[in-house]
JSON list of C-alpha atoms in Angstrom, two decimals:
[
{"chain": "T", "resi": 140, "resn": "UNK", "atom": "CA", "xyz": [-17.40, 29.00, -84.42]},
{"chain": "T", "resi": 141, "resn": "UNK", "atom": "CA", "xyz": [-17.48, 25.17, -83.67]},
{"chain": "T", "resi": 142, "resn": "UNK", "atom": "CA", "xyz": [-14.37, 24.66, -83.91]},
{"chain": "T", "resi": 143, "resn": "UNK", "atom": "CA", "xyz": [-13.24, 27.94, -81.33]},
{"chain": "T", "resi": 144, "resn": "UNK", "atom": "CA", "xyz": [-15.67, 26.30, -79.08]},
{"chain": "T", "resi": 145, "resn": "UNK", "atom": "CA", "xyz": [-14.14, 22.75, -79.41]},
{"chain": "T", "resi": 146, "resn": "UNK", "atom": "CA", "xyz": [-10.50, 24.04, -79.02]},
{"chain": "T", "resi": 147, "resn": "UNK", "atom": "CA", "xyz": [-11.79, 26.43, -75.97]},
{"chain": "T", "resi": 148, "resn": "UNK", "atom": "CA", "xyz": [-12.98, 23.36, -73.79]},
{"chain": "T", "resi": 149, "resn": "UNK", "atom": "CA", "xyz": [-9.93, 21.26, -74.84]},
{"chain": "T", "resi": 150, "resn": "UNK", "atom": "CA", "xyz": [-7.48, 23.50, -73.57]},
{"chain": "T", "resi": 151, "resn": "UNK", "atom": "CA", "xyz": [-9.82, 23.51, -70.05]},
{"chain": "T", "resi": 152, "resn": "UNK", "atom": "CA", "xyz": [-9.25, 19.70, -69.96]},
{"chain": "T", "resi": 153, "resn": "UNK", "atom": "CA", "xyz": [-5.89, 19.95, -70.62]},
{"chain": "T", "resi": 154, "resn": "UNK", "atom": "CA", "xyz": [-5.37, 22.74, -68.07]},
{"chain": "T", "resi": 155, "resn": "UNK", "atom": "CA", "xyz": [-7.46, 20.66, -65.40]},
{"chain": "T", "resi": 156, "resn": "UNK", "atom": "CA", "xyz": [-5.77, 17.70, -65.92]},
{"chain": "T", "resi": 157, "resn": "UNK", "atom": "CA", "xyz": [-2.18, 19.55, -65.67]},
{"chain": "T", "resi": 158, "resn": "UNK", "atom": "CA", "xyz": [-3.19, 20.84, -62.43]},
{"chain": "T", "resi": 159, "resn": "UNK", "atom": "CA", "xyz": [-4.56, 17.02, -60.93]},
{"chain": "T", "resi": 160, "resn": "UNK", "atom": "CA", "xyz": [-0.98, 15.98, -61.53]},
{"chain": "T", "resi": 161, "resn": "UNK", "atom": "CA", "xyz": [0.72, 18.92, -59.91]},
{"chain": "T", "resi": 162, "resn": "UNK", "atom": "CA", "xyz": [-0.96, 18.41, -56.51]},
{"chain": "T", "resi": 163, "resn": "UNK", "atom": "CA", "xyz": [0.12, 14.81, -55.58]},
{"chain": "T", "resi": 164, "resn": "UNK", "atom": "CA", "xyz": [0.33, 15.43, -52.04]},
{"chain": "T", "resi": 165, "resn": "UNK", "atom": "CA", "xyz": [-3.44, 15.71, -52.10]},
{"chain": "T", "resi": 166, "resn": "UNK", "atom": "CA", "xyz": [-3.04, 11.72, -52.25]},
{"chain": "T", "resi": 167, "resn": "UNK", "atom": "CA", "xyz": [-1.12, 11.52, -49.66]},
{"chain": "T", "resi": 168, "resn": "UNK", "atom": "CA", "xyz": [-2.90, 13.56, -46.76]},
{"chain": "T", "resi": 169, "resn": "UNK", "atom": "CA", "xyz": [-5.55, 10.97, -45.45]},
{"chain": "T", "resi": 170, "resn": "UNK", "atom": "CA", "xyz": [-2.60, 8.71, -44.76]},
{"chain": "T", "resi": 171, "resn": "UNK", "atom": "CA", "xyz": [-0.49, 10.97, -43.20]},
{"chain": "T", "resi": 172, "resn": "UNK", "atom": "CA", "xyz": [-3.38, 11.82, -41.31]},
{"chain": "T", "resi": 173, "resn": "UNK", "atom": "CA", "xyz": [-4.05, 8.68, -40.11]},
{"chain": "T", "resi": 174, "resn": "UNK", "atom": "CA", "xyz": [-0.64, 7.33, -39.13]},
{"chain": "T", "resi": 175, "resn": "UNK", "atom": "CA", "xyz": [-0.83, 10.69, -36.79]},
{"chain": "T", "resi": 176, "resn": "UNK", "atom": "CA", "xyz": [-4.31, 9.52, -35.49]},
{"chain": "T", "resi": 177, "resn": "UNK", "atom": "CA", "xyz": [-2.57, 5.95, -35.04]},
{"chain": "T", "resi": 178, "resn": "UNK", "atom": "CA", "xyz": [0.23, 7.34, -32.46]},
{"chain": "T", "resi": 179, "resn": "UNK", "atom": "CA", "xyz": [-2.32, 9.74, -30.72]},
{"chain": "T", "resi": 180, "resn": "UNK", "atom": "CA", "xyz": [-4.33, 6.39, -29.38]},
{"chain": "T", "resi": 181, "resn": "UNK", "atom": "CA", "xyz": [-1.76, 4.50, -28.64]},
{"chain": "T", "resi": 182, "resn": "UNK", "atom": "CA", "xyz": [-0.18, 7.31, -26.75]},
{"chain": "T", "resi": 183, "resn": "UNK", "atom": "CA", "xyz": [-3.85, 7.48, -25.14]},
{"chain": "T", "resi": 184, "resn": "UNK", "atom": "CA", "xyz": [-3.25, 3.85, -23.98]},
{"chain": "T", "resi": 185, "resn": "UNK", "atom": "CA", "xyz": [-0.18, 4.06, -22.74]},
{"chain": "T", "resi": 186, "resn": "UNK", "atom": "CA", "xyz": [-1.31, 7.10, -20.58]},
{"chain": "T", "resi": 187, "resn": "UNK", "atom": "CA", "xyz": [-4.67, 5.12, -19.33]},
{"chain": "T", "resi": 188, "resn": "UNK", "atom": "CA", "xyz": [-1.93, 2.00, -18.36]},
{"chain": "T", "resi": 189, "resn": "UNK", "atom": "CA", "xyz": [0.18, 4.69, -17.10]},
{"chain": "T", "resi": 190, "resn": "UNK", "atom": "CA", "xyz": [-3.13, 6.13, -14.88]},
{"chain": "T", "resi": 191, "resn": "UNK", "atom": "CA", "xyz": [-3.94, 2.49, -13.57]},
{"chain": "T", "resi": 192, "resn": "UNK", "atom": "CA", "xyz": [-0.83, 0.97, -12.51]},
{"chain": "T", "resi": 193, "resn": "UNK", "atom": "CA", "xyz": [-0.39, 4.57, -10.17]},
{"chain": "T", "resi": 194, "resn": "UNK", "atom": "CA", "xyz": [-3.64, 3.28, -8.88]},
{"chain": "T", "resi": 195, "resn": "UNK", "atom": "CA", "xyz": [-3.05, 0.01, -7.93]},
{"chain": "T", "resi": 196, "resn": "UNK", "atom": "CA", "xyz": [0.35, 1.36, -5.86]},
{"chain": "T", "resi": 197, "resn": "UNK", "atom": "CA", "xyz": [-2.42, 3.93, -4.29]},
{"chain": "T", "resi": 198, "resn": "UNK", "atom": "CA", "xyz": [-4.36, 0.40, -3.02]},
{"chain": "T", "resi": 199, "resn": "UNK", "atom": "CA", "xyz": [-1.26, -0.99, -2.22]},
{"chain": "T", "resi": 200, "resn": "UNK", "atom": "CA", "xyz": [-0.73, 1.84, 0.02]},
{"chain": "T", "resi": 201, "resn": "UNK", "atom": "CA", "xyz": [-4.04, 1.51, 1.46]},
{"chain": "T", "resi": 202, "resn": "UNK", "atom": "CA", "xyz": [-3.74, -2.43, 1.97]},
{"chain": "T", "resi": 203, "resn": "UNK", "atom": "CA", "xyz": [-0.91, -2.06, 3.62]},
{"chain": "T", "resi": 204, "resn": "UNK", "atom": "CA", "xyz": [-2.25, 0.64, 5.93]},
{"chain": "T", "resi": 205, "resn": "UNK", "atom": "CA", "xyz": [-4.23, -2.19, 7.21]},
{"chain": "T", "resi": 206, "resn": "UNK", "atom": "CA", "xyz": [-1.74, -4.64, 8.49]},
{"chain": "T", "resi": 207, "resn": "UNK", "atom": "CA", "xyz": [-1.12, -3.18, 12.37]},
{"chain": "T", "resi": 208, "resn": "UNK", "atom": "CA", "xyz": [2.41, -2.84, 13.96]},
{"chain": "T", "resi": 209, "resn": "UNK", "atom": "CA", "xyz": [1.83, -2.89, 17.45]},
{"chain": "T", "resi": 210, "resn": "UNK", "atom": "CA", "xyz": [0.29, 0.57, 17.90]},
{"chain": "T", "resi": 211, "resn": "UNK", "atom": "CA", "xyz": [-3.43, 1.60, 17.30]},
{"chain": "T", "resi": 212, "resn": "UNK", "atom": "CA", "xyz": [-3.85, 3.17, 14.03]},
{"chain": "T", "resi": 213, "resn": "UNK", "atom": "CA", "xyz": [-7.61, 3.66, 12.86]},
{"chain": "T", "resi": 214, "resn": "UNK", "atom": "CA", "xyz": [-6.42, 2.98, 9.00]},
{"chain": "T", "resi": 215, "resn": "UNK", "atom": "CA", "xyz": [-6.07, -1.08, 11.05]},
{"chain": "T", "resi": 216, "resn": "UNK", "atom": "CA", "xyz": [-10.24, -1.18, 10.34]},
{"chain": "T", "resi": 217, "resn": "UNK", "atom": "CA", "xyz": [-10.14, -0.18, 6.79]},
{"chain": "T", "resi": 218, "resn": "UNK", "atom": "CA", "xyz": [-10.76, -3.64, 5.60]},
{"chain": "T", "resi": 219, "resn": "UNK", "atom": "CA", "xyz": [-13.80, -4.46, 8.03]},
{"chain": "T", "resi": 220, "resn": "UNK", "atom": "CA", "xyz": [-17.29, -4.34, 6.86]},
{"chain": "T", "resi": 221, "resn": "UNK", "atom": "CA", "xyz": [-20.33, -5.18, 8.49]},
{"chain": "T", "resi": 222, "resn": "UNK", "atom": "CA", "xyz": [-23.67, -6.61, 8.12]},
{"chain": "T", "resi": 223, "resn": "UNK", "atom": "CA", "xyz": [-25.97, -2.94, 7.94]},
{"chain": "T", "resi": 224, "resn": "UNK", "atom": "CA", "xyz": [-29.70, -4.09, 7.24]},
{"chain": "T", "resi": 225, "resn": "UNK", "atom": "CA", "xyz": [-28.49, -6.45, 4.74]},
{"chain": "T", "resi": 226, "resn": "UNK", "atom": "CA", "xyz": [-25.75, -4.63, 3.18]},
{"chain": "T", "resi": 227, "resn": "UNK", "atom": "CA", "xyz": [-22.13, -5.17, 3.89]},
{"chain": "T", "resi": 228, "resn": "UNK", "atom": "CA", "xyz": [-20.48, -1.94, 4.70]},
{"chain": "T", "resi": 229, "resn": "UNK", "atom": "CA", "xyz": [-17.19, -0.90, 5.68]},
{"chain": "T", "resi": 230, "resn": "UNK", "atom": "CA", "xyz": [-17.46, -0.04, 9.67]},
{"chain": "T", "resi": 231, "resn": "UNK", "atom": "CA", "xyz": [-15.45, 3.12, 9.13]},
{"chain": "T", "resi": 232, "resn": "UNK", "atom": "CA", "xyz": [-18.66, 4.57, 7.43]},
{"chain": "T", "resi": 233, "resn": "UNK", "atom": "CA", "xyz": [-20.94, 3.33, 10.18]},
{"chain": "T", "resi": 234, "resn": "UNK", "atom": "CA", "xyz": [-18.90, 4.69, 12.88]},
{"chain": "T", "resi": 235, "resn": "UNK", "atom": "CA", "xyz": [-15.92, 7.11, 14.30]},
{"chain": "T", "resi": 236, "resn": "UNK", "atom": "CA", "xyz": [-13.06, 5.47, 14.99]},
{"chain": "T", "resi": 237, "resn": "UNK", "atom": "CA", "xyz": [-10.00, 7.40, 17.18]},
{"chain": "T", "resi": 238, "resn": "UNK", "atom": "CA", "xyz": [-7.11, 6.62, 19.07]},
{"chain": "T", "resi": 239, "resn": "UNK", "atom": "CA", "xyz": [-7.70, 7.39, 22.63]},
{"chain": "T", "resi": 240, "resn": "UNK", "atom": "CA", "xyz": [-4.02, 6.41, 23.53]},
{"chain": "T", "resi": 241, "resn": "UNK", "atom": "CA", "xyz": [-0.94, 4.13, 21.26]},
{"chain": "T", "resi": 242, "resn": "UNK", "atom": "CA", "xyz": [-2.59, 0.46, 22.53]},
{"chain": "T", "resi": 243, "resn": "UNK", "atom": "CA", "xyz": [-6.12, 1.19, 22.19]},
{"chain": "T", "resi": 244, "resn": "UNK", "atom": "CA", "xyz": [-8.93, 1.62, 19.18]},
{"chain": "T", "resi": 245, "resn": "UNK", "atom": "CA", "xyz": [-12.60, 3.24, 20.10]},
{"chain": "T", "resi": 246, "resn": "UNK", "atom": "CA", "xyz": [-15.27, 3.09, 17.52]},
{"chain": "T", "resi": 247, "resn": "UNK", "atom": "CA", "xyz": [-18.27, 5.09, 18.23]},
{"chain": "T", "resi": 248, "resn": "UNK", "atom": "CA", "xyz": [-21.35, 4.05, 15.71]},
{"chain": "T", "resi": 249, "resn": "UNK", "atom": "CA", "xyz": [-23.56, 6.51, 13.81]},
{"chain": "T", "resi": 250, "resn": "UNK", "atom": "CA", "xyz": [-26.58, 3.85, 14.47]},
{"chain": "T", "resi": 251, "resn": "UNK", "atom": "CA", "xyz": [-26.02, 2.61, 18.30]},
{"chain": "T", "resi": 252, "resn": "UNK", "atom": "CA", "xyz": [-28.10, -0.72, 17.17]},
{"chain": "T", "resi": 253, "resn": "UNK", "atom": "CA", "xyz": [-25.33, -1.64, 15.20]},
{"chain": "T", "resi": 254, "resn": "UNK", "atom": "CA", "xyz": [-22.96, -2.44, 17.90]},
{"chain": "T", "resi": 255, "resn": "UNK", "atom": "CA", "xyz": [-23.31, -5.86, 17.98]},
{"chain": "T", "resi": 256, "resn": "UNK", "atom": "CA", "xyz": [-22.87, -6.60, 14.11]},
{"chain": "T", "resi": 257, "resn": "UNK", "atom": "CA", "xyz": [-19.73, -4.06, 14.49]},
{"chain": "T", "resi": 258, "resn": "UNK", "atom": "CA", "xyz": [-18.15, -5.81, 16.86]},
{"chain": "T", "resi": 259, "resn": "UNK", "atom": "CA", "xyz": [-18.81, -9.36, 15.47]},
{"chain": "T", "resi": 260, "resn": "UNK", "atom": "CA", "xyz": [-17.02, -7.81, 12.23]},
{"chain": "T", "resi": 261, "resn": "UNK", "atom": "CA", "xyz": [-13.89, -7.10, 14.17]},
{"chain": "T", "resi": 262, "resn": "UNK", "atom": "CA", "xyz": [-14.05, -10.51, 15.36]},
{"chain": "T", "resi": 263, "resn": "UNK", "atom": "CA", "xyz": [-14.18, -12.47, 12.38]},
{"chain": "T", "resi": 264, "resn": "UNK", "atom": "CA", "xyz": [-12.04, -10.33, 10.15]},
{"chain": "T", "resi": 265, "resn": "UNK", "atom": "CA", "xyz": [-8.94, -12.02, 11.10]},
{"chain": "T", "resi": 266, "resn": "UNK", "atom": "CA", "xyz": [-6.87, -9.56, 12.78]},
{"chain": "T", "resi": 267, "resn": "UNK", "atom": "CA", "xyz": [-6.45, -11.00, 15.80]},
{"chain": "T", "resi": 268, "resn": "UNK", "atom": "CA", "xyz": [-8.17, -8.21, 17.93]},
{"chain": "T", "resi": 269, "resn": "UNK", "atom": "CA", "xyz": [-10.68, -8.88, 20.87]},
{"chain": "T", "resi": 270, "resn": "UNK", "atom": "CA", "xyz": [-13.15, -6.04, 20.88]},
{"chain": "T", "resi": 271, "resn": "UNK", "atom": "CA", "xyz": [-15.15, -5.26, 24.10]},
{"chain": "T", "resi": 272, "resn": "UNK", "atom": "CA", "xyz": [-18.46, -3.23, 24.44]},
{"chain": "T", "resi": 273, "resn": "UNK", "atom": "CA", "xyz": [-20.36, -1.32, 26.94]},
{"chain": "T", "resi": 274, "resn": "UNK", "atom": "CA", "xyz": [-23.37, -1.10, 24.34]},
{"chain": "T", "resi": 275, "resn": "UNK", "atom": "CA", "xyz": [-22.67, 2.28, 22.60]},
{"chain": "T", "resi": 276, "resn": "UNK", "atom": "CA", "xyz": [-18.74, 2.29, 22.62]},
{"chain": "T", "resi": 277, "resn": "UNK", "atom": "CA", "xyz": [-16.46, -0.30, 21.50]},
{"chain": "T", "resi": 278, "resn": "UNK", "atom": "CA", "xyz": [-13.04, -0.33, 22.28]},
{"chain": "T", "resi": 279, "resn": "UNK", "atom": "CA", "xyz": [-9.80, -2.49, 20.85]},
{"chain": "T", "resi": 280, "resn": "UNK", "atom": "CA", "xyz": [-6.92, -3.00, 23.10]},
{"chain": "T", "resi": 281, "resn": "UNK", "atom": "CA", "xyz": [-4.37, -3.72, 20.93]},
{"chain": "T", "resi": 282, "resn": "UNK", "atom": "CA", "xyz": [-1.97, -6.44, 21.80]},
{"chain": "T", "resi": 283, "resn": "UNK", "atom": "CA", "xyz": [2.30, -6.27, 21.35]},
{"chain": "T", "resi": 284, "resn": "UNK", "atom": "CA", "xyz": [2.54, -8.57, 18.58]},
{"chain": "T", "resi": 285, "resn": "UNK", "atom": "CA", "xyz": [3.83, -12.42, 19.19]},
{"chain": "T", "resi": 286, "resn": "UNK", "atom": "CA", "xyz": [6.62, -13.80, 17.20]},
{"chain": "T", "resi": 287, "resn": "UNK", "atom": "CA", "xyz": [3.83, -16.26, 15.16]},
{"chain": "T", "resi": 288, "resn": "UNK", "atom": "CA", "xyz": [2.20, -13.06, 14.69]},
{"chain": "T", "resi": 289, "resn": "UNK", "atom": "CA", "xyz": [4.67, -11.21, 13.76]},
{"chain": "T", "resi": 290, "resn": "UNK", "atom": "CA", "xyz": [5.80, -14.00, 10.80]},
{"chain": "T", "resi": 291, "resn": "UNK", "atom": "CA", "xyz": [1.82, -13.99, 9.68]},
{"chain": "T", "resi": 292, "resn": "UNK", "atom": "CA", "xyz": [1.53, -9.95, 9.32]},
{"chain": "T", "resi": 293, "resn": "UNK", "atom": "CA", "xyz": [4.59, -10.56, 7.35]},
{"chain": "T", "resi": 294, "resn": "UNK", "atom": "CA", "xyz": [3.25, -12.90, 4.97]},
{"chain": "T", "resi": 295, "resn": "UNK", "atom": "CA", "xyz": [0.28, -10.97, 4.26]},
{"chain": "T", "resi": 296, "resn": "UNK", "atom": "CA", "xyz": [2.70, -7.91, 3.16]},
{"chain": "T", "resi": 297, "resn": "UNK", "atom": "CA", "xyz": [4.21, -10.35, 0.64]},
{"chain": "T", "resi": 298, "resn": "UNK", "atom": "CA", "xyz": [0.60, -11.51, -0.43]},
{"chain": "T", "resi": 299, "resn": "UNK", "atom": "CA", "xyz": [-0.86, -7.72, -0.38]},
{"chain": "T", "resi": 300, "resn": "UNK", "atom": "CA", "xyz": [2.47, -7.04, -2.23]},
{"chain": "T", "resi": 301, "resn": "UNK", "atom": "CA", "xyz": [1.98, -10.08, -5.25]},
{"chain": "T", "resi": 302, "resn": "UNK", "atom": "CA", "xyz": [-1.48, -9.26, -5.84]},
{"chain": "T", "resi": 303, "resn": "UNK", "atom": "CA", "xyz": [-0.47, -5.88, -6.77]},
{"chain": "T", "resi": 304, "resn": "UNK", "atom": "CA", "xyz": [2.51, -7.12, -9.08]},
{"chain": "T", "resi": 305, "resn": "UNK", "atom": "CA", "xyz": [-0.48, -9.27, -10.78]},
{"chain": "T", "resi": 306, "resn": "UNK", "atom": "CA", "xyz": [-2.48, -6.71, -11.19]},
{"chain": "T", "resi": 307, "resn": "UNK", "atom": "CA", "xyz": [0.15, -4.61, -12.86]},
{"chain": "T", "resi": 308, "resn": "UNK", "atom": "CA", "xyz": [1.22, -6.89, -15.44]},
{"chain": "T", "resi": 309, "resn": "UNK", "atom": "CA", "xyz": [-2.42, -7.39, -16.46]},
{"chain": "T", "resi": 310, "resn": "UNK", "atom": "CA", "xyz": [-2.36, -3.94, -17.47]},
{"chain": "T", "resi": 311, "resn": "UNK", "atom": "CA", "xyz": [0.80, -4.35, -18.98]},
{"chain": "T", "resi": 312, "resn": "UNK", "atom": "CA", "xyz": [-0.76, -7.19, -20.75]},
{"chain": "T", "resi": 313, "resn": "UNK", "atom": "CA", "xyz": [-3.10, -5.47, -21.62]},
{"chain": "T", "resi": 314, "resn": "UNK", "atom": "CA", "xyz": [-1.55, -2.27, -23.01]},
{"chain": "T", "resi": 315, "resn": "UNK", "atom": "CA", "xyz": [0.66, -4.54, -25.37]},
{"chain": "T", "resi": 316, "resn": "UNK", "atom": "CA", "xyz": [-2.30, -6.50, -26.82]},
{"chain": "T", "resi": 317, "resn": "UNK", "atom": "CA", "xyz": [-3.89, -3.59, -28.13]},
{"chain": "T", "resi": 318, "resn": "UNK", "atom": "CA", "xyz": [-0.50, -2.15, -29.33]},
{"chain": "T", "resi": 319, "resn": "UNK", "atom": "CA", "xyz": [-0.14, -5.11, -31.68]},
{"chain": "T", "resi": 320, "resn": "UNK", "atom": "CA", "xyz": [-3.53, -5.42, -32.60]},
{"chain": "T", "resi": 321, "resn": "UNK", "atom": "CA", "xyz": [-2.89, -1.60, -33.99]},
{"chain": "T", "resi": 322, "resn": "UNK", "atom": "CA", "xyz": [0.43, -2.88, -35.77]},
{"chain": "T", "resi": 323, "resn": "UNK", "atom": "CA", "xyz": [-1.64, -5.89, -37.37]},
{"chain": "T", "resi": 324, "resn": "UNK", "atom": "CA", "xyz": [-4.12, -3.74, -38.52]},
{"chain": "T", "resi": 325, "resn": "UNK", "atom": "CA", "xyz": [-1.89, -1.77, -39.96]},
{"chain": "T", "resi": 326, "resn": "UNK", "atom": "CA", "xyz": [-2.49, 1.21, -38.19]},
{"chain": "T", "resi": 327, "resn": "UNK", "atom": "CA", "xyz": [1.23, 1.39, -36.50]},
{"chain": "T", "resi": 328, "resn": "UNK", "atom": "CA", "xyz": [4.42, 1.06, -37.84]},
{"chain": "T", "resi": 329, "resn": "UNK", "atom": "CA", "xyz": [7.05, -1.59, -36.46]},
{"chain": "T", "resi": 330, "resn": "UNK", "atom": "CA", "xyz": [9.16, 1.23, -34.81]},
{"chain": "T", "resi": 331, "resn": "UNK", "atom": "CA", "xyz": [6.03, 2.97, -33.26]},
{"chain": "T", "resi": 332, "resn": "UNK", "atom": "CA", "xyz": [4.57, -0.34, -31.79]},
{"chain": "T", "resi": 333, "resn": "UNK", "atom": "CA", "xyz": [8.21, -1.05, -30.61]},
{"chain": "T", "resi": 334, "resn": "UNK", "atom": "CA", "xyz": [8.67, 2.55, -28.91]},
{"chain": "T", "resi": 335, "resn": "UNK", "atom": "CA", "xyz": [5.09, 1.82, -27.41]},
{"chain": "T", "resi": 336, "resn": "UNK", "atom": "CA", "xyz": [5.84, -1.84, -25.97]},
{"chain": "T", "resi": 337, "resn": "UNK", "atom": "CA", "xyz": [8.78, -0.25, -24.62]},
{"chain": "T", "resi": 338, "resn": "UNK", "atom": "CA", "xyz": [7.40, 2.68, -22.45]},
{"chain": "T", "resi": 339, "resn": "UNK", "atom": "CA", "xyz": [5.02, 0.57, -21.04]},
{"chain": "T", "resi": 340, "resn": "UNK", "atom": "CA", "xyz": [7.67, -1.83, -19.82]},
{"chain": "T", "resi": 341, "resn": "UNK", "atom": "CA", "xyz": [9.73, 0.55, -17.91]},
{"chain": "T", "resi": 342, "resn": "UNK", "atom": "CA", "xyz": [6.47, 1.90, -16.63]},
{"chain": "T", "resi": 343, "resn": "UNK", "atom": "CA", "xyz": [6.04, -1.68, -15.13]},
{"chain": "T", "resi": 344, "resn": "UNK", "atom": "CA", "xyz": [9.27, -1.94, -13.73]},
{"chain": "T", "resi": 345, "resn": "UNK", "atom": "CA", "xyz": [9.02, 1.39, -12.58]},
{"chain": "T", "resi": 346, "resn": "UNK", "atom": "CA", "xyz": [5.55, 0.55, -11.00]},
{"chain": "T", "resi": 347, "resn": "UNK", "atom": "CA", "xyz": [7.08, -3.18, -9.17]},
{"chain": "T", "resi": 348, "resn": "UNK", "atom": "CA", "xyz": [10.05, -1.32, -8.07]},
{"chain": "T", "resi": 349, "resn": "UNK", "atom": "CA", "xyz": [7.56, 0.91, -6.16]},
{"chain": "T", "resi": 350, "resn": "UNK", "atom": "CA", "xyz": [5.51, -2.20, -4.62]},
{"chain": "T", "resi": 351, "resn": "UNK", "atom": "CA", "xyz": [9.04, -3.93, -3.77]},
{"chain": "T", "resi": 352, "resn": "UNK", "atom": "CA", "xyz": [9.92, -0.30, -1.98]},
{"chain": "T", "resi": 353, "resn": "UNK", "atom": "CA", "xyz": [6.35, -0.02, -0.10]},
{"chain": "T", "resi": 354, "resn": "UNK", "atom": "CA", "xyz": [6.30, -3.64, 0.93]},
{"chain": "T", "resi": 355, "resn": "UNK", "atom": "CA", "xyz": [9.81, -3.88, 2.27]},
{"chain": "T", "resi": 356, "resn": "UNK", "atom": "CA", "xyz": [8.95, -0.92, 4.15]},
{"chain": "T", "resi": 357, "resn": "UNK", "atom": "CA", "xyz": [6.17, -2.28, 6.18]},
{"chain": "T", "resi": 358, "resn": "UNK", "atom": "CA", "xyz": [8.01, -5.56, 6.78]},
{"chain": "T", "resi": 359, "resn": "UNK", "atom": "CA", "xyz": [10.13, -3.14, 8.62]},
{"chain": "T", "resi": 360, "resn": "UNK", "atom": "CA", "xyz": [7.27, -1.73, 10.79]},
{"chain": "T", "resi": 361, "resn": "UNK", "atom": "CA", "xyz": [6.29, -5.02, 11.33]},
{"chain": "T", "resi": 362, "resn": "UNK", "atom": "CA", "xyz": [9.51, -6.70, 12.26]},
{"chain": "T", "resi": 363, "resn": "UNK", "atom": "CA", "xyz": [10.35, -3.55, 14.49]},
{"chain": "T", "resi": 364, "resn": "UNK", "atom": "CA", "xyz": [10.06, -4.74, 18.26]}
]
């Protein structure tokens, strides 16, 4: 009876043991798992540089908007903030600006006590505008650019336009770091961490070839007599 019993759970070993060694890919599923898990982030990241460097051509667009051509344009403001019971705010949410004809700004505030800080804004903000005031309205007449001013507006498209290249290759910087810190790790291949380094440098270009297109653009505005 011992003996039935003894060759009974012997053949269960045996049994168990042959089917352990006919399921090897068991073994290999957490890897294959993770190497998936690997490409998923760094696709992540590459979608998140992807995300910023569109936003930092949206600013670009927005700087930009700023720099005046000769004719009023309300977006001219966009950059002006003023002193509102201690805060700095930008005017255009302390006031309506509109275009009552193509050479002249009027900014109505919200709070008519803020007149005086609005206009003192315009003043110093560099723009070159001379802003008069009747105590509740201010209006801008706006000037046909000068030659000197002319070459200055042009500069600050080139500046406006470098401080977004900067900011693009930071991300791209960025982006690559944490690529090759995955690849160190040993959570990438080569070849992934390659294909990765790779889209995100013809998203770059792609990205300065759009600042180089919006820049040269408004030169154009601005060098249009």
């Amino acid at each position: 009876m011992k003996l039935s019993i003894l060759i009974t759970a012997a053949a269960a070993v045996s049994c168990a043991n042959a089917f352990t060694i006919s399921q090897p890919s068991r073994c290999r599923g957490p890897a294959t798992t993770t190497l998936h898990m690997s490409q998923e982030e760094m696709d992540l990241i590459t979608m998140d540089a992807d995300e910023r460097m569109d936003k930092t051509i949206s600013n670009l667009g927005e700087n930009l908007q700023t720099i005046r051509t000769g004719r009023a344009n309300p977006n001219m403001l966009d950059r002006v903030e003023a002193d509102y019971y201690g805060a700095m705010t930008p005017i255009n949410q302390m006031a309506t600006i509109s275009v009552p004809s193509s050479q002249q700004l009027q900014i109505s505030p919200f709070d008519k006590g803020s007149v005086a800080d609005i206009e003192k804004a315009i003043i110093y903000a560099g723009l070159g505008f001379t802003p008069t005031s009747d105590g509740n309205v201010i209006r801008i007449n706006i000037p046909q650019l000068t030659e000197e001013r002319r070459k200055d507006l042009l500069k600050q498209c080139k500046s406006i336009g470098e401080e977004a290249k900067v900011a693009i290759r930071n991300i791209r910087r960025d982006c690559v770091d944490s690529i090759k810190k995955m690849e160190k790790a040993g959570d990438l291949g080569k070849d992934q961490a390659l294909d990765g380094i790779d889209s995100v440098q013809k998203s770059t270009d792609d990205h300065v070839k759009l600042v180089d297109e919006s820049v040269g653009k408004k030169e154009k505005e601005v060098s249009t007599l």
